[in-house]
Structures are given as C-alpha cells and as structure tokens.
C-alpha cells in the first residue's frame, strides 16, 4: 500500500477495509509499527474510553468505516474503488481483507459481482482462509480451490498463495496491481494461531486471550525471529497525488421549486426533479438505485448525467454498502433510492453506516397502503421505525412537491444518515414555491383562533387531515393541521404549543404500522405534558391489495376516520 502516515485519510492514499473486524488488534499493531502512534498505546486495547476498540470505528483517524458485522466490508471497498476509478480518476488502490467465515454471507457475492461488472481493477480482495470459524470449522475448510473457482466464476483474477509466505504475498500484490479490467482476489491459505504451541489450527480459541499460555507463546515466537532488532517500517507514499479537490458543502437547488398550488404531483417524482437540481449545483452528487429507477424516479439523474448514476441491481445490501464506501473521505454526496420496504433488507448495513459516521441519504418510495394494488410485500410499513432507531438519523417526510425538493436540498447538507419518505400516489401542492423549510421545524398549514383539535399527518395522511378539517368545519368544529416535515428530529415545541392552544386534543394519522412511526414519536414528545389526549390512527393489521383510496378507508386512516376520531375525543 501507498499512503501518508501523517495523514491517514489523505484523498490520494490507498484505502484499506478490514471486513473481518475482529482482527482489529493486528491492524492497530501494523499502524503502530508504521509510526502513526506509540506501540505502548496498544496496551489500551479494548479499555474503556480508548479508541482502540474491540472492532475498528472511525473514532480512529486511520479507519474509514466501522466493521465487525461480517459480510459488509467488500461492498464498502467496492464503493471506494468505484469512486476512485470513475469519479476521482485517481491512482489510489483499495484493499479489502475478508474472512473465510464471512464469505458465507450472500452480501459478499453481491459485492464480488458488482466489482467484476464495473471492472474495478483498482480493487484487491484478500480472503484469509484459515479454516476455522468462531464455533467450528467453516463449511469448506481449507479448500482453497473452491474459493478460486467461485472467484473466477464471478469474474475476478484469482491467485492462491501461502498466506504465511511473505515473498508469495508480495508477488501476488504486484500481480494484482498489474491486472487490468477486473478485480483481483488473493486467496491466502493460513493457519489460525500459526506457530503458537498447542494452539495452532485448533478450535475454541476464537477471540480468547491466551492467559497462562501467553508467556510460552511469546517466548516461542521470539525464538523464531531471524532479525530480532527494532522493526523499521517505511510505508511508500502515493505514486501520484492526483485525487482532485472536492467541495461538497453548501449544496443548493439549481432553481427554486416551480409549481402551482393544487398541482397533482407525486413526491417520488419531485424527488427525481430535486436530485437533478442539486446535481446541477454540485458535480459530486450521485445516485444509486436497485433496479427501481423508473419507479423511484432516480432515472432523472441518469438521463441528465449517466456518469453520476450507479445501477446496483437487485442487491440491496451491496447497494447500501457501496454508497457508504462512495461517501468515505467526503468524495461524493450519495442518494440511495428504492422502495422503502426493500431498505429493511439492508438494515444491518444502515446500522453499521451510522457506526461508521457515514453521510448517506436514503429515499424510500412506495410507502404504506396508499401504494394500492401491489399488495403488502411492496408496502413500506416499517421503514419509519427502522430509521428512527438509527443513531443520529434525520427523517424527512414531505407532503408535497415543494417540500420534497427542499427536503432533498436539506438532506444533501445534513450530516449523518438521512431518510426521505416519498409517496407513490399524486398529492396536491400545498406550499408556496418560496416557503422556507428547516430540519426539525414543523409547519402549521391550517389554523384559526377557534380551533378545537389538532390534526397531525405526513405525506398522504397530511392530505387526508386537510380533507378531514374541511369535514369538521362543516360540523362547526375548527381543526388545526400540522405537517411535521421531519419525523426525526420532531418539532416538539410547535406540536405541544398548538395542542395546548386548542385545549389539549389531537389526532395523529400515519400510513405506517402503529409501532415506531410518527404517532409514537408524537406521543413520546408529549410524555411529560399534562391534560393532553391523543388519538393515534395507523395501519393495525396485515394489509391486502386494492385501490389506494379504498385501502386508506378500510384501514382507518382516511379523512372520514380522522374526522370521526376528532369528534370522539372532543366528547371526552
């Protein structure tokens, strides 16, 4: 590898991803030997408040991503390599060390296919075939030929080496750097605990300290050293410092929203429009999708600039991992889109992305029963719960085309993971084109001094709440309607103030299961407030196919049900 010890995340340096994150002590030792920090600091391994944690995280300046949940590192390395080859067009290479145990994860093979399909010849995969998993031998043990055949079948250049032979390894890495048009996989046969007396290649030693055996092992290893003097490691600097300077700050829409009040526009369509606008403003805005681009409307960026669209096909775990890799070292601003329900397939990758302090923007379309005839397998009804549980996440839930464009603009400038929930059906434009939106700031879209109840909805259910307010007005009941805009962070102050202003009565309606969504966010915000009654309407059972309006009605989240709920709580 070629890198600057003084600047581990220099954009022109080679990248290394330790997918088998439990090998972190070896990685820490290597950086200490290279001179980044004192070898004595290794004594703080796993101690409370030490950054040398049990598995690596970006608290350390030489770690790009957190690893430890196996099967994910290769997707991230693939994202880094894609950026290096196609966006940065730079000389740096990407190395990823994976374990033979984690190669049982399907996500590994999604990532190998991706790397091969996009001809990522700047990517070097190393498989540590040490035979032993955590609790027993791996399924194919030391059968390195099987790994070679699989890797070649997926389109890589595969090289089998003795993983303990430094000369063989050096030759393999040299060969990998010369390979063109495909990634290289170095298949290294190793023995777990090599040269450890009574431990080498034996089970039941995974992750265990040596204890009383430590002195015996260390003394034996010292006796094998041919050059016991101080190790002098001099890492090579990058051949070229050719990674371009990138600025991904202050991203804006190239032009403001341009709609008429009442225009019927699906928010998923407005997402595509906004994506192009911020891409026109900043050349590092990119889109990734999982073969849903003509439904999520990420295809608009493909049509505008094909070079900034990455098709990841139907492989959501690799889709998310690739985006995390693409975001590393602030090289791109990635937007990942697919149906909201399919993002649940990659929840572990999203969770690890938060641990990695990544800045990736997710957009989930086709949420809730309002998608209609496609049925429950395509309905995102758990997505808000999933993203609310992700540490540091921001959740946008725009109600119309104007708020969608502004949500995407804000997401591009928001640190951490963002999720924007978009609708399949069209909804009328309710905001003026010059309306100002902010993260954590709700909008009161309908109010009067005589209001008796607050109606809170988002997306489709905000529109239903507005219709319910009209019905209630005909019955002589004033209803105030609030659009939270962001479900997380929720604008507690605005919600609490307005509910108290109307006498402490509110109805929250969402196209989501009861658990974990907007309703529970509002109820949690009100937990310490006195004299407030909230009626929560959501999808309470497994839905079925049908026309959108019929489903909203059947599952109790239509304007009619909101109106009835409001009248019921006013009687209490």
XYZ file of C-alpha atoms in Angstrom:
572
model
C 0.000 0.000 0.000
C 0.954 3.600 -0.627
C -0.175 6.175 1.917
C 0.870 9.060 4.106
C 1.367 8.030 7.714
C 0.955 11.656 8.779
C -2.448 11.928 7.028
C -4.189 8.532 7.056
C -7.250 9.814 5.210
C -5.408 11.767 2.552
C -7.584 11.503 -0.589
C -4.664 10.262 -2.719
C -3.675 7.470 -0.340
C -4.580 3.816 -0.821
C -7.583 2.564 1.152
C -7.802 -0.493 3.387
C -11.020 -2.037 4.699
C -10.792 -4.696 7.392
C -14.018 -6.532 6.729
C -13.111 -9.169 9.327
C -13.183 -6.502 12.004
C -12.337 -8.873 14.846
C -8.755 -8.814 13.513
C -8.511 -5.197 14.693
C -5.570 -5.826 17.087
C -3.390 -6.816 14.126
C -4.414 -3.695 12.219
C -3.705 -1.481 15.216
C -0.279 -3.087 15.623
C 0.516 -2.511 11.937
C -0.251 1.215 12.190
C 1.793 1.451 15.374
C 4.746 -0.209 13.603
C 4.299 2.239 10.725
C 4.782 5.061 13.212
C 1.317 6.603 13.462
C 1.198 6.218 17.234
C 3.267 4.719 20.024
C 3.462 0.941 20.292
C 2.862 1.327 24.014
C -0.652 2.608 23.214
C -1.548 -0.928 22.158
C -1.754 -1.759 25.854
C -5.022 0.220 25.893
C -6.752 -2.253 23.577
C -10.464 -2.562 24.448
C -10.144 -0.378 27.537
C -13.000 1.998 28.338
C -12.564 5.358 26.576
C -9.704 4.023 24.461
C -10.250 4.455 20.730
C -8.548 1.092 20.167
C -11.889 -0.649 20.484
C -12.692 -4.333 20.079
C -13.713 -3.682 16.470
C -12.495 -0.697 14.454
C -14.532 2.507 14.162
C -13.796 5.925 12.594
C -13.027 7.343 16.012
C -9.551 6.374 14.805
C -8.139 8.616 12.098
C -6.892 5.632 10.079
C -10.283 3.889 9.943
C -12.749 4.865 7.217
C -15.639 2.651 8.289
C -16.746 0.609 11.244
C -16.602 -3.146 10.706
C -17.383 -6.199 12.741
C -20.803 -7.189 11.461
C -19.463 -9.591 8.876
C -20.041 -9.601 5.154
C -20.112 -5.822 4.675
C -16.572 -4.579 4.116
C -16.309 -5.635 0.485
C -19.323 -3.573 -0.583
C -17.783 -0.532 1.070
C -14.433 -1.212 -0.606
C -16.272 -1.542 -3.907
C -17.833 1.878 -3.412
C -14.421 3.369 -2.686
C -12.931 1.698 -5.759
C -15.808 2.856 -7.979
C -15.254 6.456 -6.874
C -11.509 6.107 -7.390
C -11.850 4.775 -10.915
C -14.836 6.648 -12.307
C -15.170 9.890 -10.322
C -11.730 10.737 -8.936
C -9.943 9.009 -11.833
C -7.019 8.737 -9.436
C -4.151 6.300 -8.872
C -5.059 5.092 -5.393
C -5.986 1.453 -4.868
C -8.393 -0.214 -2.462
C -7.637 -3.342 -0.440
C -10.190 -5.373 1.479
C -9.405 -8.250 3.830
C -12.311 -10.622 4.393
C -12.530 -13.791 6.441
C -13.404 -17.196 5.046
C -16.209 -17.479 7.591
C -17.890 -14.282 6.435
C -17.669 -15.396 2.810
C -20.758 -17.480 3.608
C -22.700 -14.195 3.629
C -24.578 -13.606 0.399
C -23.675 -9.924 0.548
C -20.043 -10.848 -0.181
C -21.043 -12.345 -3.513
C -23.287 -9.406 -4.348
C -20.194 -7.260 -3.905
C -17.872 -9.509 -5.912
C -20.363 -9.402 -8.780
C -20.581 -5.594 -8.548
C -16.788 -5.243 -8.601
C -16.493 -7.525 -11.599
C -19.382 -5.929 -13.517
C -17.837 -2.479 -13.184
C -14.308 -3.744 -13.900
C -12.841 -2.411 -10.674
C -9.221 -3.316 -11.376
C -8.151 -0.918 -8.614
C -9.689 -3.273 -6.037
C -7.758 -6.101 -4.378
C -9.722 -8.631 -2.314
C -7.836 -10.798 0.172
C -9.558 -13.861 1.643
C -7.973 -15.201 4.817
C -8.722 -18.919 4.517
C -7.745 -20.088 7.992
C -10.404 -22.838 8.078
C -11.817 -22.004 11.493
C -14.931 -20.006 12.277
C -15.958 -18.916 15.748
C -17.576 -22.145 16.903
C -16.406 -24.761 14.384
C -14.731 -25.315 11.040
C -16.117 -23.307 8.131
C -18.243 -25.110 5.577
C -15.398 -25.666 3.081
C -12.409 -25.533 5.422
C -9.087 -25.209 3.641
C -10.468 -25.984 0.175
C -8.781 -23.013 -1.486
C -9.580 -24.415 -4.954
C -13.261 -23.965 -4.215
C -12.658 -20.301 -3.407
C -10.630 -19.886 -6.583
C -13.368 -21.378 -8.757
C -16.047 -19.209 -7.161
C -13.998 -16.057 -7.506
C -13.173 -16.772 -11.126
C -16.793 -17.616 -11.861
C -17.734 -14.177 -10.554
C -15.172 -12.545 -12.840
C -12.114 -11.855 -10.719
C -8.466 -12.699 -11.259
C -7.872 -15.291 -8.517
C -4.455 -16.093 -7.019
C -3.852 -18.800 -4.404
C -0.949 -18.186 -2.016
C 0.514 -19.460 1.213
C -0.667 -16.664 3.499
C 2.394 -17.072 5.720
C 4.905 -16.692 2.881
C 5.790 -13.011 2.605
C 7.539 -13.435 -0.746
C 4.479 -15.134 -2.269
C 2.242 -12.387 -0.912
C 4.424 -9.620 -2.325
C 4.385 -11.259 -5.763
C 0.594 -11.651 -5.595
C 0.077 -7.994 -4.690
C 2.408 -6.959 -7.513
C 0.395 -9.118 -9.923
C -2.838 -7.589 -8.644
C -1.613 -4.067 -9.331
C -0.817 -5.051 -12.923
C -4.181 -6.729 -13.638
C -6.419 -4.702 -15.939
C -10.153 -4.858 -16.455
C -11.076 -6.929 -13.413
C -10.548 -7.019 -9.647
C -8.050 -9.412 -8.103
C -8.794 -11.901 -5.348
C -5.818 -13.179 -3.348
C -6.809 -16.422 -1.650
C -4.437 -16.855 1.275
C -4.300 -20.233 2.989
C -3.385 -19.638 6.614
C -3.352 -21.400 9.963
C -5.099 -19.767 12.879
C -2.543 -19.249 15.641
C 0.380 -20.014 13.340
C 3.434 -21.116 15.389
C 1.524 -20.917 18.685
C 2.371 -24.125 20.610
C -0.725 -26.256 21.345
C -2.954 -23.603 19.728
C -2.094 -23.554 16.006
C -5.021 -24.664 13.799
C -7.100 -25.769 16.791
C -10.731 -24.916 17.531
C -12.102 -22.998 20.508
C -9.562 -20.167 20.518
C -11.614 -17.532 18.666
C -11.394 -14.170 20.419
C -9.884 -15.593 23.586
C -6.871 -14.229 25.459
C -4.019 -16.696 25.860
C -3.968 -16.359 29.630
C -1.378 -18.601 31.258
C -0.182 -19.698 27.802
C 0.905 -16.172 26.825
C 4.485 -16.321 28.140
C 5.087 -19.692 26.495
C 3.739 -18.464 23.149
C 5.583 -15.124 23.180
C 8.910 -16.720 24.121
C 8.478 -19.347 21.394
C 7.725 -16.684 18.771
C 10.728 -14.620 19.849
C 12.892 -17.694 19.369
C 11.777 -17.888 15.724
C 12.815 -14.320 14.882
C 15.719 -14.178 12.448
C 16.157 -10.430 12.940
C 15.103 -9.586 16.497
C 16.174 -5.947 16.265
C 13.748 -2.980 16.095
C 11.487 -3.199 13.054
C 11.961 -0.361 10.597
C 8.805 0.127 8.564
C 8.842 2.798 5.875
C 5.486 2.915 4.056
C 5.608 4.098 0.476
C 3.970 7.421 -0.296
C 1.365 7.667 -3.079
C 2.820 7.476 -6.585
C 0.750 10.492 -7.560
C -1.262 12.942 -5.527
C -3.919 13.008 -8.206
C -7.181 12.806 -6.258
C -8.949 16.067 -7.144
C -10.001 18.643 -4.577
C -13.680 18.188 -3.782
C -16.149 20.556 -2.116
C -19.449 19.001 -1.049
C -20.636 21.837 1.176
C -23.454 24.332 0.692
C -25.324 22.289 -1.923
C -28.383 24.054 -3.303
C -31.182 23.508 -5.791
C -30.087 24.990 -9.108
C -33.503 26.651 -9.328
C -36.334 27.005 -6.808
C -39.425 24.790 -6.909
C -41.786 25.809 -9.690
C -45.302 24.521 -9.092
C -48.811 25.888 -8.851
C -50.918 25.413 -5.761
C -53.126 22.409 -6.313
C -50.881 20.755 -8.907
C -51.112 16.976 -8.524
C -47.516 15.705 -8.244
C -46.254 12.508 -6.613
C -43.469 13.265 -4.143
C -41.393 10.449 -5.697
C -41.461 12.405 -8.978
C -40.436 15.585 -7.186
C -37.508 13.644 -5.688
C -36.176 12.949 -9.176
C -36.541 16.615 -10.090
C -34.741 17.739 -6.939
C -31.949 15.206 -7.461
C -31.148 16.693 -10.862
C -31.269 20.226 -9.479
C -28.741 19.587 -6.712
C -26.610 17.607 -9.181
C -26.570 20.656 -11.436
C -25.308 22.648 -8.467
C -22.598 20.215 -7.350
C -20.755 17.677 -9.564
C -20.267 15.256 -6.656
C -23.961 14.499 -6.123
C -24.557 10.905 -7.234
C -27.468 8.459 -7.274
C -27.526 4.734 -6.583
C -30.550 2.513 -7.121
C -31.522 -1.142 -7.089
C -33.294 -1.518 -10.456
C -36.161 0.716 -9.306
C -35.096 3.923 -11.024
C -38.242 4.240 -13.157
C -40.389 3.938 -10.015
C -38.273 5.996 -7.614
C -37.504 8.497 -10.398
C -33.784 8.444 -9.744
C -33.700 7.807 -13.502
C -33.951 11.566 -13.943
C -30.310 11.877 -12.866
C -29.366 9.007 -15.180
C -30.944 10.916 -18.042
C -29.256 14.165 -17.029
C -25.770 12.728 -16.404
C -25.287 8.953 -16.803
C -21.808 9.144 -15.272
C -23.277 10.035 -11.885
C -25.778 7.212 -11.672
C -24.715 3.802 -10.297
C -27.026 0.896 -11.022
C -26.592 -1.662 -8.249
C -29.320 -4.018 -9.493
C -31.442 -6.091 -7.120
C -28.837 -6.423 -4.384
C -29.852 -4.010 -1.650
C -27.145 -4.931 0.842
C -24.440 -4.163 -1.685
C -26.376 -1.061 -2.767
C -26.167 0.408 0.728
C -22.582 -0.706 1.343
C -21.450 0.778 -1.965
C -22.996 4.116 -1.030
C -21.218 4.082 2.334
C -17.928 3.473 0.534
C -18.662 6.198 -2.000
C -19.243 8.694 0.810
C -15.912 7.961 2.536
C -13.382 10.782 2.808
C -16.099 13.205 1.631
C -15.651 12.288 -2.032
C -19.345 12.222 -3.014
C -22.872 13.012 -1.789
C -24.730 9.748 -2.424
C -28.510 9.363 -2.667
C -29.741 5.778 -2.414
C -33.260 5.040 -3.590
C -35.526 2.021 -3.766
C -38.914 1.011 -2.370
C -38.996 1.842 1.345
C -39.783 -1.765 2.231
C -36.682 -3.105 0.487
C -34.354 -0.965 2.582
C -35.282 -3.183 5.531
C -33.271 -5.908 3.796
C -30.141 -3.832 4.364
C -30.868 -2.633 7.895
C -27.616 -4.091 9.216
C -25.657 -2.145 6.601
C -27.571 1.024 7.527
C -26.951 0.385 11.235
C -23.243 -0.085 10.601
C -23.275 3.036 8.435
C -24.316 5.019 11.488
C -21.439 3.478 13.453
C -19.197 4.494 10.550
C -20.417 8.112 10.863
C -21.389 7.966 7.210
C -23.199 10.701 5.294
C -25.567 8.739 3.068
C -29.034 9.886 2.020
C -31.748 7.254 1.626
C -35.011 7.770 -0.219
C -37.767 5.205 0.200
C -40.744 5.360 -2.134
C -43.955 3.307 -2.261
C -44.624 3.636 1.441
C -47.771 2.454 3.159
C -51.079 1.023 1.971
C -51.509 4.018 -0.335
C -49.395 2.252 -2.967
C -52.518 0.212 -3.737
C -52.733 -2.920 -5.807
C -49.150 -4.167 -5.453
C -50.036 -5.529 -2.024
C -48.276 -5.898 1.329
C -44.939 -7.242 0.054
C -44.299 -3.876 -1.605
C -45.698 -1.627 1.142
C -43.220 0.166 3.371
C -44.920 -0.026 6.758
C -41.864 -0.498 8.992
C -39.431 1.996 7.465
C -40.019 4.910 9.833
C -39.494 2.624 12.819
C -36.277 1.344 11.279
C -34.750 4.751 10.546
C -35.946 6.298 13.817
C -33.914 3.618 15.610
C -30.712 4.520 13.730
C -28.397 6.667 15.825
C -28.082 10.242 14.568
C -30.505 9.814 11.679
C -32.675 12.580 10.199
C -36.070 11.639 8.724
C -37.847 13.833 6.190
C -41.485 13.137 5.335
C -42.521 15.752 2.765
C -46.191 16.319 1.995
C -45.983 17.777 -1.499
C -43.621 18.521 -4.376
C -42.344 21.822 -2.959
C -41.449 20.342 0.431
C -39.873 17.324 -1.287
C -37.467 19.469 -3.288
C -36.476 21.354 -0.162
C -36.135 18.120 1.839
C -33.650 16.751 -0.699
C -31.712 20.018 -0.648
C -31.551 19.909 3.142
C -30.626 16.213 3.170
C -27.633 16.892 0.918
C -26.277 19.246 3.595
C -27.187 17.209 6.677
C -24.526 15.214 8.497
C -25.214 11.564 9.187
C -27.810 9.248 7.691
C -30.946 10.815 6.260
C -34.141 9.142 5.116
C -36.753 10.791 2.929
C -40.105 9.002 2.638
C -41.873 9.550 -0.688
C -45.342 8.604 -1.910
C -46.481 6.647 -4.943
C -49.826 8.452 -5.481
C -50.016 12.078 -6.519
C -50.784 14.696 -3.895
C -51.722 18.363 -4.401
C -49.154 21.101 -3.920
C -49.999 22.970 -0.712
C -46.904 25.116 -0.190
C -45.830 28.257 -1.985
C -42.643 27.871 -4.002
C -40.825 30.308 -1.708
C -41.807 28.601 1.554
C -38.837 28.170 3.877
C -38.265 24.709 5.381
C -35.845 23.647 8.095
C -34.776 20.430 9.778
C -36.794 19.973 12.968
C -39.306 22.698 12.102
C -42.964 21.752 11.681
C -45.408 23.753 9.592
C -48.890 24.752 10.700
C -50.700 24.535 7.372
C -54.217 25.361 8.562
C -55.336 27.224 11.678
C -57.843 29.636 13.179
C -58.284 31.219 16.637
C -61.323 28.991 17.288
C -59.674 25.631 16.629
C -60.659 22.818 18.997
C -58.411 19.998 17.830
C -55.030 19.481 16.157
C -54.677 17.044 13.252
C -51.144 15.794 12.553
C -50.323 13.857 9.415
C -47.482 13.389 6.954
C -47.384 12.676 3.266
C -50.679 11.116 2.207
C -52.188 11.418 5.679
C -51.475 15.149 5.830
C -53.650 15.489 2.760
C -56.291 13.319 4.434
C -56.044 15.521 7.535
C -56.689 18.628 5.442
C -59.767 16.958 3.942
C -60.896 15.965 7.439
C -60.524 19.573 8.580
C -62.957 20.621 5.862
C -65.446 17.972 7.019
C -65.102 19.117 10.627
C -65.586 22.747 9.593
C -68.946 21.804 8.102
C -69.847 20.400 11.534
C -68.767 23.659 13.185
C -65.506 22.277 14.557
C -62.254 24.116 13.938
C -59.273 21.849 13.239
C -55.646 22.950 13.145
C -53.445 20.917 10.781
C -49.716 20.380 11.359
C -47.167 18.966 8.932
C -44.140 17.792 10.976
C -41.884 17.809 7.841
C -39.210 15.949 9.798
C -40.272 12.976 11.905
C -36.797 12.995 13.452
C -35.973 15.432 14.885
C -39.611 16.192 15.694
C -40.601 19.792 16.372
C -41.857 19.173 19.906
C -42.283 22.852 20.745
C -44.623 23.604 17.844
C -46.653 20.454 18.388
C -47.021 20.923 22.159
C -47.842 24.622 21.885
C -50.540 24.134 19.265
C -52.170 21.191 21.031
C -52.320 23.203 24.251
C -53.697 26.204 22.342
C -56.723 24.168 21.221
C -57.443 22.634 24.619
C -55.254 19.523 24.593
C -56.847 17.367 21.874
C -55.020 15.878 18.868
C -55.318 13.157 16.226
C -52.148 11.730 14.655
C -52.586 9.720 11.462
C -49.946 7.803 9.526
C -49.670 5.341 6.651
C -47.417 3.026 8.682
C -47.850 0.359 11.309
C -48.647 1.612 14.801
C -45.237 0.642 16.098
C -42.315 3.005 15.733
C -43.672 5.649 13.386
C -44.933 9.231 13.520
C -47.619 8.528 16.112
C -45.243 7.095 18.669
C -42.815 9.970 18.013
C -45.562 12.479 18.825
C -46.756 10.543 21.873
C -43.187 10.342 23.191
C -42.843 14.104 22.759
C -45.968 14.615 24.861
C -44.999 12.153 27.594
C -44.385 14.795 30.294
C -47.295 17.044 29.321
C -50.493 17.249 31.382
C -54.109 17.258 30.200
C -53.473 16.175 26.612
C -55.372 13.415 24.808
C -54.017 11.969 21.555
C -55.855 9.596 19.227
C -53.435 7.610 17.078
C -54.617 6.226 13.720
C -52.348 3.831 11.800
C -52.411 0.523 9.938
C -53.260 -2.099 12.519
C -53.220 -5.336 10.550
C -51.598 -7.050 7.601
C -52.987 -5.187 4.581
C -54.030 -6.544 1.214
C -54.193 -5.336 -2.382
C -56.763 -2.812 -3.513
C -57.278 0.713 -4.831
C -55.358 3.283 -2.719
C -58.379 5.233 -1.552
C -60.237 2.038 -0.660
C -57.266 0.872 1.416
C -56.968 4.186 3.265
C -60.648 3.883 4.083
C -60.568 0.196 5.057
C -57.555 0.514 7.349
C -58.934 3.550 9.139
C -56.586 6.335 8.047
C -58.843 8.244 5.639
C -60.303 11.725 6.113
C -63.578 10.182 7.279
C -61.854 8.277 10.095
C -59.782 11.293 11.105
C -62.925 13.405 11.323
C -64.679 10.765 13.432
C -61.687 10.395 15.751
C -61.544 14.157 16.283
C -65.231 14.297 17.174
C -64.854 11.354 19.545
C -62.043 12.876 21.593
C -63.849 16.212 21.805
C -66.600 14.386 23.689
C -64.163 13.210 26.376
